[in-house]
Amino acid sequence: MSSISTQIKHLLAIATYGLLFAASGSNAEDAGNLYNTRFDINAGLKYFERQCSRCHGFDAKGNDETGAPDLTGRLSRASSDVGIFNIIRTGVPGTAMLPVAADLPDSQVWQLVAYIGSLSTDPANIDLPGSVVAGSRLFANKGDCNSCHMIDGQGGRLGPDLSRVGERRNPEELLTDILDPHQEVAPRWWTMRVTDNEGVTREGLRMNEDSFSLRIMDAESNLWSYPKRQLASIERVEESTMPSYTQTLSDSEVDDLVAYLFSLRKEN
Amino acid sequence: MNRSIALLAPLFLGLGLTLPVLAQEDEFQTVITPAFSPVTWERLINAEDEPENWMMYSGTLDSQRYSRLDQIDKSNVAELEMKWSYQIPVIDRAETVPTVVDGIMFITEAPSNLTAVDARTGRVYWRYDHELPDDLRICCGRNNRGVAILGETLFMSTLDAHLVAIDARTGNVLWDTEVADYEAGYSKTAAPLIVKDKVVTGIAGGEFGIRGFIDAYDPATGELEWRTYAIPGPGEPGNDSWSGDSWKTGGAATWITGSYDPDLNLIYWGTGNPGPDWNGDVRLGDNLYSDSALALDGDTGEIAWHFQFTPHDVHDYDSIQVPILADIEYQGSTRKVMMWANRNAFFYTIDRATGEFLEGDAYASQTWAQGLDPNGRPIRVPGMAPTYEGILVSPPIVGATNWYSPGYSQQTGLFYVTSFDGEQEFFKRDEDYEEGERFTGGGGRYNQPMDAFHSSIRAINPATAQIEWEFPIMPRSSAGITTTAGGIVFTGSADGYFFALDAATGEELWHISLGARVHAAPMTYAVDGKQFVTIASGNVVYTFGLKDD
């Protein structure tokens, strides 16, 4: 699988540094971002680390505590470079997102926009080796992915809804998800094994846990809610419920599945 | 509040009687007495004798956050019910600790506003909206944590680094003093502290290359009485602990409220991180008095002694925690101590008369120090400074604890702290200082989701610095703690709970889901002989009490 990984990295680099936003015209709002060279992205990165990372994180993945959103995928408050520019320039009223200094030149704001743009992967700039159509068939048939995952309202409930997975996972991450699903399991998909004070044990996906309670969904999609004081033990099962497809799918089939999953986004 | 009841209450409490007796007698009164009477310095010194009032940020000058009220106790706390709620109109996170004087509650709000409400009902008397510039320089949100009161005047910090005096009866502004230039990165979020006839207050802005200080102002005029810099100037002892001119931009903000001992006439105040936070290459040396406890003369502000918790800090381990003062039994004698659970994951018991280190140990996960030497100075683990590539260190930037208030119970003799066992990758960056711009020299990144880390309320014995019990919570909390003579520890959590623990054992006694993060400390008070407990959650201030008969 190293071939696809290397290829994707190469393509990502090209997309990030070379092909973003071919600008024309003089009006910034119409032309998009004129400051989008590799130099600009690096300048934006430096500014981000200094001024923005305190809330958004050094990796720009956001922070639940500060309420700062993840900037590495689709942004909820802006759908274009101009939208991002305006948020940086004017802030978001009623939140901790303050405007940048009024005397900060527009060019530096655009560099910041370029850096934020570089954090997400534009599918138009990626030429993946796999087939979206073949991947779609694999998802429903040989891969049996839809027994656990839902897409556009169809499929199972035992894994994340993948209807827009292409917006939040790049091809490299999707590849890891398929081949090594145990490497990183989000807390929402941890498997919890609990035994109550009556000695009854149940296992299920961790819907939500807080200081005083735990809610899980078992394999039959039953929802259980426990006050922690009624539980004799709470244990996390470390492995993901998702199997690795290393032995199940060929390299080209994995490429197809990655291509399909990466194509899943709102506009599709 | 009926002042006659207020004055009698301590007497009855001293005799072991409780307020409900008074309440039953009072219920049949038909004469409504006016609320609020002036708060003298004598009242503030003896604040613990007026447990029906909460007259300063930490309740009393020793900052124990221990209330003698015991109407709500371990046997009935599970019967608490909501009495009223007050919705803060400006949406942001509330870190306020309300002040209550004779039936009136004063609530600070984001960004820099203040409201007076009837403490029985939550209904508003007046509001003060502070006008702020558009280009504030603040690092971590639009917060305000509380007021101080003296006479009939409230004193409030504002985000544009002003100190404002407000008439407690009307909300009118009496004076408005610029403490520092906000455009240079200075701001103010903490409640001031009244010391005798002065308003003592700190400054925020440690991420902007400021030079921290502690000020005292004339409460009548707003004129500066004295200023003590947290970073010594040229020719002063300690200035040589900064390489070159780095002292000029060395941070050491004083952004949380301190404490005061009337007998020793010493003010105790914590100082923040040296700047830039994560790049120590440009400020070689111990960087005094960053990350320190300062003991200041109560009249002049002169530094009597200092204790530096983290010399040459490169992990943003601010030491601005509220100092808790108590007299405890230590190795066979009664000692006047200051207790301090630090952001750097170590707990310290210090002689507050001299600054002598008595006890200390780690109370939370940490990887940066092998331990403390006999003087309380950390013995560093080599190679744990931030790097350009990133290095994993515990505790993370947010610390093992942070600004949120710890508590102490006179019943159990235990110190209580909200603690976090986390870790983070620390990065170093090269940055030039520019006035008004962030000056941090790096940052941090979590390698795991927050739910993978452990958080808890921990009870520590100050005589041994050892943990007596812990109550696990999740995820990391930034709620403060209040203890009562009812044997209770009240606190909250980031997952939106307000709850009560047995102060002796840590056993859960009661909890309620408020549905929004708790970033504030609870406080307790009484009106008409009925005890209430108040906490801010999300954008709402909730008040609870026992069921009416």
XYZ file of C-alpha atoms in Angstrom, chain B residues 54 57 65 96-98 405 479-483 489-492 498-499 518-524 533-536:
29
model
C -20.353 36.437 50.480
C -14.332 36.809 45.427
C -13.993 29.456 50.457
C -18.286 34.869 37.657
C -18.416 34.343 41.392
C -21.288 36.512 42.594
C -10.440 28.418 42.946
C -14.914 24.868 38.062
C -13.906 26.147 41.470
C -14.707 24.701 44.861
C -16.624 25.853 47.924
C -16.829 24.065 51.268
C -17.717 20.243 48.982
C -19.662 21.985 46.210
C -18.243 22.140 42.699
C -19.109 21.686 39.041
C -23.275 20.921 39.702
C -22.648 18.502 42.545
C -19.438 25.115 34.552
C -16.443 27.449 34.462
C -17.149 29.184 37.739
C -16.908 28.532 41.440
C -20.024 28.102 43.547
C -20.761 30.354 46.509
C -23.273 30.160 49.338
C -25.990 27.982 46.943
C -25.277 29.604 43.586
C -23.328 28.515 40.528
C -22.932 29.873 36.993
